[in-house]
CSV table of C-alpha atoms in Angstrom, one decimal:
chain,number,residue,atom,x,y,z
V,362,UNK,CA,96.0,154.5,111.3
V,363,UNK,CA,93.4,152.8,113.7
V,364,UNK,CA,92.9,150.4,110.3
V,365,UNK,CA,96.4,149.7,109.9
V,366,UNK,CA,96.7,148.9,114.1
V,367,UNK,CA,93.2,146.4,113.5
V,368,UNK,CA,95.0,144.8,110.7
V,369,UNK,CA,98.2,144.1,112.4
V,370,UNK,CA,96.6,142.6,115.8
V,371,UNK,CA,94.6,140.6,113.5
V,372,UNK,CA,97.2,138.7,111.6
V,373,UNK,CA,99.0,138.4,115.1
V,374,UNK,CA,95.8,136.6,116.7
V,375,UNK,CA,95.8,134.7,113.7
V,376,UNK,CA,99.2,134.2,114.0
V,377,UNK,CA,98.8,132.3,117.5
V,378,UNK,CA,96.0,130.3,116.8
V,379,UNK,CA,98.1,128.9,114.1
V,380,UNK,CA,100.8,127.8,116.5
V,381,UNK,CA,98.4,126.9,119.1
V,382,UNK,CA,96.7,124.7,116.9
V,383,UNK,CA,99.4,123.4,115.0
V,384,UNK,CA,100.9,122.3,118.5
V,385,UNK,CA,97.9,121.2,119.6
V,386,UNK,CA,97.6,118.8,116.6
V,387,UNK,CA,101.3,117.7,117.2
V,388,UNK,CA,100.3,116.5,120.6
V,389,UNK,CA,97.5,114.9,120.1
V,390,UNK,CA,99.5,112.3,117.1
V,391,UNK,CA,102.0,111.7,120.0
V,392,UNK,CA,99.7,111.0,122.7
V,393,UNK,CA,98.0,108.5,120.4
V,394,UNK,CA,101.4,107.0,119.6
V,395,UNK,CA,102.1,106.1,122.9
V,396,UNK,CA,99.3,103.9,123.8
V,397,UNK,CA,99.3,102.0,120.3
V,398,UNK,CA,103.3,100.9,120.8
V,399,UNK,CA,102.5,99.9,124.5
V,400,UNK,CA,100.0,98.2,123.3
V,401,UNK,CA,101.7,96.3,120.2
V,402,UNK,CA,104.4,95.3,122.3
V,403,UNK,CA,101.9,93.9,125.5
V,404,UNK,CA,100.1,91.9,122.5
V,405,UNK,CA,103.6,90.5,121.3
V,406,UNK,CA,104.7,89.1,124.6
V,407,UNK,CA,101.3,87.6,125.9
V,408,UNK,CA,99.4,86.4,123.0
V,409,UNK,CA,101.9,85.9,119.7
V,410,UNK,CA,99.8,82.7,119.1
V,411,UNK,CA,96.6,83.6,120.2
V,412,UNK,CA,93.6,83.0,117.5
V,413,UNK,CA,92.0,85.9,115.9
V,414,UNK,CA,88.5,85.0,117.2
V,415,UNK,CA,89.6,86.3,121.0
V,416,UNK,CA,91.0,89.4,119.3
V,417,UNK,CA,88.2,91.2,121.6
V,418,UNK,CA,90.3,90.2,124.7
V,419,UNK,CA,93.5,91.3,122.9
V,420,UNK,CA,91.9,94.6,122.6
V,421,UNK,CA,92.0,94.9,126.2
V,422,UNK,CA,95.2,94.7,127.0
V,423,UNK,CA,95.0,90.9,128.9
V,424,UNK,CA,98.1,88.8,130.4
V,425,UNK,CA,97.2,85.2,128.9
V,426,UNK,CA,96.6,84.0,132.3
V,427,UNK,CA,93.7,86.3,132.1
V,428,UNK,CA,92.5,85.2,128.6
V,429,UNK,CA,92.5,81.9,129.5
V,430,UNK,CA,90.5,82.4,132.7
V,431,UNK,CA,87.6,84.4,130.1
V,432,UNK,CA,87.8,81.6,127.9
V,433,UNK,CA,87.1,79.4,130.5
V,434,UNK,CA,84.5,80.9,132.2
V,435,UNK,CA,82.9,82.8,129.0
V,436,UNK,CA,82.5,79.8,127.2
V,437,UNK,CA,80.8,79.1,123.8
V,438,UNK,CA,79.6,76.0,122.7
V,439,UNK,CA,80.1,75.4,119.2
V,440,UNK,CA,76.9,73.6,116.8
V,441,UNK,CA,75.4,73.8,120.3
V,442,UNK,CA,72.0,72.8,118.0
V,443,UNK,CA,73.5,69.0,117.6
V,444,UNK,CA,72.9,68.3,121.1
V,445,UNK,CA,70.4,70.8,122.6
V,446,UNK,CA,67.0,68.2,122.9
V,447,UNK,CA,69.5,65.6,124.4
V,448,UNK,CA,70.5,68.2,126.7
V,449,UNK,CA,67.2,68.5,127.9
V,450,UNK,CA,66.0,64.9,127.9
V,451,UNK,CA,69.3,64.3,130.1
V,452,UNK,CA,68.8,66.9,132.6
V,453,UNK,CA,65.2,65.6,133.1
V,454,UNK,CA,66.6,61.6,133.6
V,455,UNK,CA,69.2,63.1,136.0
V,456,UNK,CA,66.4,64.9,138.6
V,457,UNK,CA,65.1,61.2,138.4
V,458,UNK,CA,68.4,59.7,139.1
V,459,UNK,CA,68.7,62.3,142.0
V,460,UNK,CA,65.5,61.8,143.2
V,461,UNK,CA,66.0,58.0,143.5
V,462,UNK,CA,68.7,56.1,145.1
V,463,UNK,CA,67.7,52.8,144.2
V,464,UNK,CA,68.9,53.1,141.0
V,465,UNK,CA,72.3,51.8,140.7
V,466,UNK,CA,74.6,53.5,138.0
V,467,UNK,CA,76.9,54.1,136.3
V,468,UNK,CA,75.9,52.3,133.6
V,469,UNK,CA,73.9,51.9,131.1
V,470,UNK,CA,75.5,54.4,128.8
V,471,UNK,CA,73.0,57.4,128.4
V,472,UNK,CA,72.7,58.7,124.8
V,473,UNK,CA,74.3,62.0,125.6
V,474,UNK,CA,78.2,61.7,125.9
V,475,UNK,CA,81.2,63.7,126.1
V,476,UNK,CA,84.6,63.3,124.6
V,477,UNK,CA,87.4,64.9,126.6
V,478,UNK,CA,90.5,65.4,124.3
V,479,UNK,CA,93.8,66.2,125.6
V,480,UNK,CA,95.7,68.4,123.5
V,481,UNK,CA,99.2,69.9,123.2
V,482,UNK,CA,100.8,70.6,120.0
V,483,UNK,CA,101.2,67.3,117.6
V,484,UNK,CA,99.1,69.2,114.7
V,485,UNK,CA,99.2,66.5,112.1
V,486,UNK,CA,98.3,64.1,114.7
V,487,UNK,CA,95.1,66.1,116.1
V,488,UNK,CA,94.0,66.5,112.7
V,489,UNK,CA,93.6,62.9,112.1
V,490,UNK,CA,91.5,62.4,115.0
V,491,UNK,CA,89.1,64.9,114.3
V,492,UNK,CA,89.2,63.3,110.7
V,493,UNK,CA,88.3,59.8,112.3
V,494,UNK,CA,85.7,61.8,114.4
V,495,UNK,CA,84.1,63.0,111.5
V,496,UNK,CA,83.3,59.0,110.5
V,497,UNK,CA,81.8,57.6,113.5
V,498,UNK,CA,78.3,57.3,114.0
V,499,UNK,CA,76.3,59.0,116.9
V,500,UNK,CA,79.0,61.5,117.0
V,501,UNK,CA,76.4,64.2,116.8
V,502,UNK,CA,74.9,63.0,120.4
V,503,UNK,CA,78.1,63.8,121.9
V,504,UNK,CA,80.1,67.1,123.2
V,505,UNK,CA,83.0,67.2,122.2
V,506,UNK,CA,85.7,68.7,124.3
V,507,UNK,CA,89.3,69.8,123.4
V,508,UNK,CA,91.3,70.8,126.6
V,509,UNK,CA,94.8,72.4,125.5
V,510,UNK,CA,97.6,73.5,127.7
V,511,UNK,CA,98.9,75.0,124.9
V,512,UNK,CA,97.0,78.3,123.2
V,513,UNK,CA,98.1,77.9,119.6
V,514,UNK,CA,96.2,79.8,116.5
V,515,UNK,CA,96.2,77.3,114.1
V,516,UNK,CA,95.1,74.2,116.7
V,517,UNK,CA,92.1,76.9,117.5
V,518,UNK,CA,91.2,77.3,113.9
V,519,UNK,CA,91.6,73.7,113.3
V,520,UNK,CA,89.0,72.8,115.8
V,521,UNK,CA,86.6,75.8,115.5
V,522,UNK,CA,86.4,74.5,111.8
V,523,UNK,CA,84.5,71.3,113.4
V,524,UNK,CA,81.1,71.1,111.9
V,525,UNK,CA,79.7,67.6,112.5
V,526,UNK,CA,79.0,68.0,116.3
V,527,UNK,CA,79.3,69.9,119.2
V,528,UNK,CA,82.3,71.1,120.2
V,529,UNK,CA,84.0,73.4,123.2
V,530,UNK,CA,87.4,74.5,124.1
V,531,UNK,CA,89.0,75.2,127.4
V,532,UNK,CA,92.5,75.7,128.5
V,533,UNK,CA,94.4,74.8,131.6
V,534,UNK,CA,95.3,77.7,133.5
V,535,UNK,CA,98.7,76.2,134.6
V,536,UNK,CA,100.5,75.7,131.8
V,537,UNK,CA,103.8,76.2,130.9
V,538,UNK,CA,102.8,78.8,128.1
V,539,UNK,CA,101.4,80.7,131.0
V,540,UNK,CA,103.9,80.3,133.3
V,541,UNK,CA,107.1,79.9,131.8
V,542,UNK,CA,109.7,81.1,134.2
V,543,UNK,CA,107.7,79.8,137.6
V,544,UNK,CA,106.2,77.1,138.8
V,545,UNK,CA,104.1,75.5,137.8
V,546,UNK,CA,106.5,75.8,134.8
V,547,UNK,CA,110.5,76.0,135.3
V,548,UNK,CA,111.8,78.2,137.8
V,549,UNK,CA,115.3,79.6,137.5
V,550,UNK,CA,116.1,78.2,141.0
V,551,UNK,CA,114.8,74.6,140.4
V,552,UNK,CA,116.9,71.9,141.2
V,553,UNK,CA,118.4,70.7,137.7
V,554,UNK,CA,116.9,67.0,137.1
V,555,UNK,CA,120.2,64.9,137.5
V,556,UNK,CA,122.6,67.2,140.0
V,557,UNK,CA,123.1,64.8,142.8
V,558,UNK,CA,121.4,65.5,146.3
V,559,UNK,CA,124.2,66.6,148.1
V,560,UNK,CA,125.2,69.4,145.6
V,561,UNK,CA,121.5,70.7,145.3
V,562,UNK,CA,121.7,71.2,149.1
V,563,UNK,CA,124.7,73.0,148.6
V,564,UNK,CA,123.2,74.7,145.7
V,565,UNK,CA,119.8,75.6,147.9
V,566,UNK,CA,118.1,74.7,144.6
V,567,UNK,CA,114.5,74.6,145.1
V,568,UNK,CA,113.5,70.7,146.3
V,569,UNK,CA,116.8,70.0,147.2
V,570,UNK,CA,115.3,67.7,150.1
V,571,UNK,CA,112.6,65.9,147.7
V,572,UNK,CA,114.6,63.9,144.8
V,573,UNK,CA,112.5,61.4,142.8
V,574,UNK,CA,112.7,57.6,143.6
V,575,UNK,CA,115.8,57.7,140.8
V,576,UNK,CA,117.4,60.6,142.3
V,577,UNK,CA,116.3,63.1,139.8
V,578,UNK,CA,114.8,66.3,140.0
V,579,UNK,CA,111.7,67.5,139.0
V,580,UNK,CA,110.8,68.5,135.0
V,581,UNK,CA,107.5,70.8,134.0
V,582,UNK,CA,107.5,69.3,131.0
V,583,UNK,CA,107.0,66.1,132.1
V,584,UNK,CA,104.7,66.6,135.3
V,585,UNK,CA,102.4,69.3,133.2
V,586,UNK,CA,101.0,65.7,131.6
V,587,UNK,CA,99.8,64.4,134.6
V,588,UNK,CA,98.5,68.0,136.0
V,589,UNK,CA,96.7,68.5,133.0
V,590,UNK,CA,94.5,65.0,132.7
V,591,UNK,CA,93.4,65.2,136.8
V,592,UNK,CA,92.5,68.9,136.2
V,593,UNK,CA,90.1,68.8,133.3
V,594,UNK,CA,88.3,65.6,135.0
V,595,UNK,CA,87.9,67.4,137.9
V,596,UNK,CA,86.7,70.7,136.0
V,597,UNK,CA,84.1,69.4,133.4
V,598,UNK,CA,82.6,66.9,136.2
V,599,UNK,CA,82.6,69.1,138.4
V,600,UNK,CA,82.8,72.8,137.5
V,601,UNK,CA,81.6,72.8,134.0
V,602,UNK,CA,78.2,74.5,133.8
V,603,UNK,CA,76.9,72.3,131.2
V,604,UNK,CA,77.9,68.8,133.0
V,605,UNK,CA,78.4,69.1,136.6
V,606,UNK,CA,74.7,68.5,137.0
V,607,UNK,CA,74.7,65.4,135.6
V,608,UNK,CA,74.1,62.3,137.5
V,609,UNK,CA,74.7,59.6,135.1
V,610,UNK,CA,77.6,61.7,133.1
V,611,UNK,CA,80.0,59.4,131.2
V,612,UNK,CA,83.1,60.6,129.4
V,613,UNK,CA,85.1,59.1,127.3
V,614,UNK,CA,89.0,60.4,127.3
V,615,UNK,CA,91.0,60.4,124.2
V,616,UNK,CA,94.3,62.3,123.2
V,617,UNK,CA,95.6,64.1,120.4
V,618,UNK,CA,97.2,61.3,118.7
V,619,UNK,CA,94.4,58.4,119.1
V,620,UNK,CA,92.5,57.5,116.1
V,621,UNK,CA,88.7,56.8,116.6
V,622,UNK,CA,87.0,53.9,114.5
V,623,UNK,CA,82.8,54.3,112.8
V,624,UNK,CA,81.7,52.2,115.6
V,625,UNK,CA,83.5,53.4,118.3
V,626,UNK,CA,80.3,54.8,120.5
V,627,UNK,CA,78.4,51.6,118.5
V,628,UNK,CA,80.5,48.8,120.5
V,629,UNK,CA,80.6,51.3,123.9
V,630,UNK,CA,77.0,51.1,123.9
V,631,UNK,CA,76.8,47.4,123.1
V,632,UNK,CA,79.2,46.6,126.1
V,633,UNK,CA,77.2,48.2,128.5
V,634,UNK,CA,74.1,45.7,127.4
V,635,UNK,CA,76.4,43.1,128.1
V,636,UNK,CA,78.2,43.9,131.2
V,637,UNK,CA,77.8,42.3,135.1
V,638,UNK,CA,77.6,44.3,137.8
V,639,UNK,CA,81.0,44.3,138.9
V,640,UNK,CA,82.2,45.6,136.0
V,641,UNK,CA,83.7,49.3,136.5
V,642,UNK,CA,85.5,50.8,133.7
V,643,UNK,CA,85.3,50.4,129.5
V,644,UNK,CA,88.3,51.0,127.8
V,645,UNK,CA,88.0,50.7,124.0
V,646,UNK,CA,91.7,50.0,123.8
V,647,UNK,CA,93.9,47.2,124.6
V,648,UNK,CA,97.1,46.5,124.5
V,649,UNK,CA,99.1,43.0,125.2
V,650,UNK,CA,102.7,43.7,126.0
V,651,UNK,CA,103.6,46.7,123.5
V,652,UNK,CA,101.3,45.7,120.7
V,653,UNK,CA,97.7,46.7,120.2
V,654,UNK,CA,95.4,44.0,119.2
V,655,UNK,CA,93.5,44.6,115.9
V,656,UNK,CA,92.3,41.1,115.1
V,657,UNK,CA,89.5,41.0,112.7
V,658,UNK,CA,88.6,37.8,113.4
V,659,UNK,CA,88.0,39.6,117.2
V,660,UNK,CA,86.1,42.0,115.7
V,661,UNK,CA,82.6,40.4,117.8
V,662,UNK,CA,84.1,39.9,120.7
V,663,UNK,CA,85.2,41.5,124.1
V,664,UNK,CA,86.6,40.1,127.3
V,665,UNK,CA,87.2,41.8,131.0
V,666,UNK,CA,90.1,41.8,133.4
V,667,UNK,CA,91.4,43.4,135.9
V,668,UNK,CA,92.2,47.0,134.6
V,669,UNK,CA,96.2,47.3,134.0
V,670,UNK,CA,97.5,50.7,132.9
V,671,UNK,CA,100.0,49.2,130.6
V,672,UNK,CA,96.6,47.4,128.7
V,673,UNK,CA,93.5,49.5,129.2
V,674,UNK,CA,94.6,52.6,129.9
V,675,UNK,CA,93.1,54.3,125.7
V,676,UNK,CA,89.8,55.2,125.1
V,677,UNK,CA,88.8,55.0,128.9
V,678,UNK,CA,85.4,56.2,129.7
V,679,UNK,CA,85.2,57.8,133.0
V,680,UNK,CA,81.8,57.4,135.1
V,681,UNK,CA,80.7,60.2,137.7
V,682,UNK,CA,80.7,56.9,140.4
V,683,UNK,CA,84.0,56.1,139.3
V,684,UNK,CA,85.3,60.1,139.3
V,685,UNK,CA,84.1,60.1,143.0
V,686,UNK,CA,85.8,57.0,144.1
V,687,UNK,CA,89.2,58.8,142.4
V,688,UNK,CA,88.8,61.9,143.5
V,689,UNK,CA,88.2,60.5,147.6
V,690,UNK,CA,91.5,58.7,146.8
V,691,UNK,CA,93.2,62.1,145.4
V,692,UNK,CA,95.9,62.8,147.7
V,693,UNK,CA,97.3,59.0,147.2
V,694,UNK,CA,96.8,60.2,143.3
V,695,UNK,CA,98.7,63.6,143.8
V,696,UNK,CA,101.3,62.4,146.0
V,697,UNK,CA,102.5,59.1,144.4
V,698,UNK,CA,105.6,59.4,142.6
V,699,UNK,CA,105.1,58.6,139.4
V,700,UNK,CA,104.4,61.3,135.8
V,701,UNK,CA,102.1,58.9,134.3
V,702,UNK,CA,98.2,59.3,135.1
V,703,UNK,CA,97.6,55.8,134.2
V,704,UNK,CA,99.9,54.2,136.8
V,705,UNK,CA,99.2,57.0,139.3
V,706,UNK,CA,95.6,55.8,139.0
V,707,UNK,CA,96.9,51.7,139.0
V,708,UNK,CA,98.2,53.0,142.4
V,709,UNK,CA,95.2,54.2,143.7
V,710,UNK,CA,93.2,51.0,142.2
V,711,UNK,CA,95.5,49.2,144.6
V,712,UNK,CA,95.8,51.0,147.6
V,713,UNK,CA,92.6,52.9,148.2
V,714,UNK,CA,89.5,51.2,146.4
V,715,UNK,CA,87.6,48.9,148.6
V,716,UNK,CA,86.9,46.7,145.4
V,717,UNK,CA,89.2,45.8,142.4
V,718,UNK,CA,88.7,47.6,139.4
V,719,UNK,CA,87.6,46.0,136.3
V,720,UNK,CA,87.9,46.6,132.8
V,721,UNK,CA,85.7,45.6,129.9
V,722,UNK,CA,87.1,46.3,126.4
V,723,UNK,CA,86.4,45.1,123.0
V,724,UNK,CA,89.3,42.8,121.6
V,725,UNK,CA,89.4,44.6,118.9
V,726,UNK,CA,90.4,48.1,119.6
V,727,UNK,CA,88.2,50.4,118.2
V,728,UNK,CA,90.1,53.5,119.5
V,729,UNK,CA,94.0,53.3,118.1
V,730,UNK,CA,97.0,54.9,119.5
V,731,UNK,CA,99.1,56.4,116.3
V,732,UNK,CA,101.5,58.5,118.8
V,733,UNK,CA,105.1,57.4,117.3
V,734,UNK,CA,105.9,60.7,118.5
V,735,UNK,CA,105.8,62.7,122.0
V,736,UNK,CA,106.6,61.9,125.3
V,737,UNK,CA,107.4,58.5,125.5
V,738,UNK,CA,109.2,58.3,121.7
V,739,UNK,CA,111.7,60.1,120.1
V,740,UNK,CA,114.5,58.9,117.7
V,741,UNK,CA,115.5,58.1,114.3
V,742,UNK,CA,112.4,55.5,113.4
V,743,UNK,CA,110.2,58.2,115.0
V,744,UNK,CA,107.9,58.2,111.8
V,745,UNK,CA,103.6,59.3,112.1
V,746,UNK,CA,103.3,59.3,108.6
V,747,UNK,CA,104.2,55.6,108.4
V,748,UNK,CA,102.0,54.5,111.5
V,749,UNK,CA,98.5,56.3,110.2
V,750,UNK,CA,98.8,54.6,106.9
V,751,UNK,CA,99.5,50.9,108.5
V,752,UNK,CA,96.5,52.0,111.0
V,753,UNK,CA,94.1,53.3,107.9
V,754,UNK,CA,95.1,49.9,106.3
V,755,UNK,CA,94.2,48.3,109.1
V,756,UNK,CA,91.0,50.0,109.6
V,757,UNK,CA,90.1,49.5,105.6
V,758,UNK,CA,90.8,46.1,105.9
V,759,UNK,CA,87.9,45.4,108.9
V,760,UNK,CA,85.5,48.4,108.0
V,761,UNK,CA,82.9,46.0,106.3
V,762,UNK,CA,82.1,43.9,110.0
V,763,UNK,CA,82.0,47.2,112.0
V,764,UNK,CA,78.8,47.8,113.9
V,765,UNK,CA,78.1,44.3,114.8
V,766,UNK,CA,74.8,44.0,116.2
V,767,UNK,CA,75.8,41.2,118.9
V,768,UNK,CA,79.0,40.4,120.7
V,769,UNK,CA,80.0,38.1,122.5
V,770,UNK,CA,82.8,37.2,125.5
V,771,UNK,CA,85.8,36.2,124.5
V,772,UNK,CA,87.7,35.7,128.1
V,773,UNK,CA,88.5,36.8,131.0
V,774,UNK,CA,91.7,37.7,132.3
V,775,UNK,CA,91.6,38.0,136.1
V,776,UNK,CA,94.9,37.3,137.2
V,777,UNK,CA,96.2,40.3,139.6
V,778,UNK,CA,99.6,42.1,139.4
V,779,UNK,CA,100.7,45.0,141.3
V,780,UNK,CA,103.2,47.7,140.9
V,781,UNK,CA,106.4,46.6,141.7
V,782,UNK,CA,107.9,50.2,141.6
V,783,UNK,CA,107.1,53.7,140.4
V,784,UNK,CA,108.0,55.8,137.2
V,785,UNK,CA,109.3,59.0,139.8
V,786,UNK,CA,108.9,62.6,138.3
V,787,UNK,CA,106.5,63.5,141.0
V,788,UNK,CA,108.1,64.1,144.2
V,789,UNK,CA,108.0,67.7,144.2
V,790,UNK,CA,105.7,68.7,147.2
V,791,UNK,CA,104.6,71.8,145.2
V,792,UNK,CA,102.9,69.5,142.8
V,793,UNK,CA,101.4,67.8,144.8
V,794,UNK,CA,99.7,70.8,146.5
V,795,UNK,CA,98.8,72.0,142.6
V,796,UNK,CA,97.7,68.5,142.1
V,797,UNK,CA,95.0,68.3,145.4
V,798,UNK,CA,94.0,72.0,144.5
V,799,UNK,CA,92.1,71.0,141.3
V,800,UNK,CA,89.7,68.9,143.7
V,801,UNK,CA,85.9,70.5,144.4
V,802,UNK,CA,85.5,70.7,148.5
């Protein structure tokens, strides 16, 4: 009998632990459920596009804002090795530089360079510059540096595939990807861009009182461009822990749909042999009216003028001196009303710098402008494919004279003109404030 009581209490305990367990076990897959989807569905809103190689910030659950900053500040310098000895040789000319103030710079042209590369989303374009990159000598002496405001997977892999120099990426943290439903990006109150004063007022749209020099309204789209380019100036001269400590820093800016000839850095270098004093800026494009000039009986020469935005404003290389005299000029730059960097800065040229600005450039272009397509240009003969074959023919045609090993002055084109009115798009008072921000006190 006792047996029989023993055997029966038994199979009951058993009995439980079975449930217990088997509840136990149901739990536990639920729990584990819930994270995973919250997860899954965080991941899907903030980084859809992200590349696979920040998949360790994914894991944690980041807003893209977030990412970004990381990226930014946790950055990795790609074939670091191609520049590491120039690296040190320049920091060690830069404590002389700092340690004398006799010297006056910016120029020559130190060996070690960096190319700052505005990028957005033109793919096909991007890929040709890094394609005409690959070509040009000295390339390995320089960083190169892609700044997006757009964080898109297969731009990312395109440039982390890059193995002929070093390379970085960094992002700007005020995009419109980041901040798509408030400024800096379109908020749902914003005065749309051609309602007339008196109904915004009515409306109490955001700006109401601030309309453009046209009467129109401000666009994200369009003011983002101008953001973007002051920004990364002010962060790899300044903020950058690789550059900022470099006296004699040169870069030379270039955009997603430029296209870079062999002896691009060659002819840079050769200018600055040749230049006067007063000479302030290098721009390795030039335009006269709407055409750029590829001449190839030019192809030896260069000339310098008065720098005009319409002309000089591709392949511009950007001193530290010149960066300073911009930046003590930066409210005139962030409060003019006008989208365009380039004629922002023409403003500034004319209103706050105690001397003219002038431009040396080859007469030849040796840094192209393909973009049939973006901001500026869209319509029915809107064709890329078209303009990069006429600009490879073009650049097959005059590829036996590159690299000259003198050049001489062609002209000079002194003759001053000033603004006679702005573009608009910038009259926005919250820009402007974005705009000043970027600025190192």
């Amino acid at each position: 009998m006792l047996y029989s009581i023993f055997k029966r209490r038994r199979i009951k305990s058993k009995s439980i632990v079975f449930v217990f367990l088997t509840c136990f076990l149901i739990w536990l897959q639920s729990s584990d459920k819930r994270p995973k989807q919250a997860l899954k569905k965080s991941n899907t809103s903030h980084t859809e596009n992200f590349n696979l190689k920040y998949v360790n910030f994914e894991k944690q659950n980041q807003t893209l804002e977030q990412i970004i900053s990381n990226l930014n500040t946790q950055y990795k310098i790609n074939n670091f090795h191609f520049i590491k000895q120039i690296l040190q040789e320049e920091q060690a000319e830069s404590s002389k530089i700092s340690n004398n103030s006799k010297i006056n710079y910016p120029y020559p042209v130190p060996k070690f360079l960096v190319i700052l590369i505005q990028v957005h989303s033109r793919l096909d374009y991007l890929k040709e510059l890094i394609n005409s990159l690959r070509e040009t000598r000295h390339i390995n002496e320089s960083l190169v540096i892609f700044s997006h405001d757009l964080f898109d997977k297969e731009i990312n892999k395109l440039i982390e595939s890059v193995d002929f120099c070093a390379t970085l990426q960094i992002f700007y943290p005020f995009s419109l990807q980041v901040y798509p439903d408030k400024f800096p990006g379109h908020d749902p109150n914003d005065c749309p861009k051609s309602i007339k004063k008196e109904e915004a007022k009515l409306r109490k749209c955001i700006n109401a009182d601030n309309p453009d020099t046209f009467g129109h309204y401000r666009e994200s789209t369009i003011v983002q461009i101008k953001h973007h380019w002051f920004w990364k100036l002010n962060y790899v001269f300044d903020k950058l822990e690789i550059t900022k400590s470099f006296k004699n820093l040169h870069i030379l800016l270039l955009e997603e749909d430029h296209y870079v000839f062999q002896d691009s850095i060659h002819i840079m270098r050769k200018l600055t042999q040749e230049i006067l004093s007063e000479v302030d800026i290098v721009s390795l494009g030039y335009f006269k009216g709407k055409n750029q000039l590829f001449d190839p009986k030019s192809l030896k020469s260069w000339s310098k003028a008065y720098w005009w935005a319409s002309s000089n404003a591709i392949g511009v290389v950007v001193t530290r001196t010149l960066f300073d005299k911009i930046k003590k000029c930066s409210q005139i730059f962030c409060e003019y009303d006008d989208y365009n960097w380039d004629w922002s800065l023409q403003f500034v040229v004319q209103k706050c710098f105690k001397d003219h600005l002038i431009s040396l450039y080859p007469t030849f272009s040796r840094v192209a402008h393909l973009g049939e397509c973006g901001t500026h240009f869209k319509g029915k003969k809107c064709d890329q494919n078209s303009k990069v074959s006429q600009m490879k023919q073009k650049y097959q045609t005059s590829v036996s004279s590159f690299f000259p090993q003198s050049i001489s002055m062609s002209g000079k084109v002194l003759g001053m003109r000033k603004i006679k009115k702005s573009n608009g798009g910038w009259s926005d008072p919250r820009d402007h404030r974005l705009c000043k921000s970027f600025v190192l006190s």
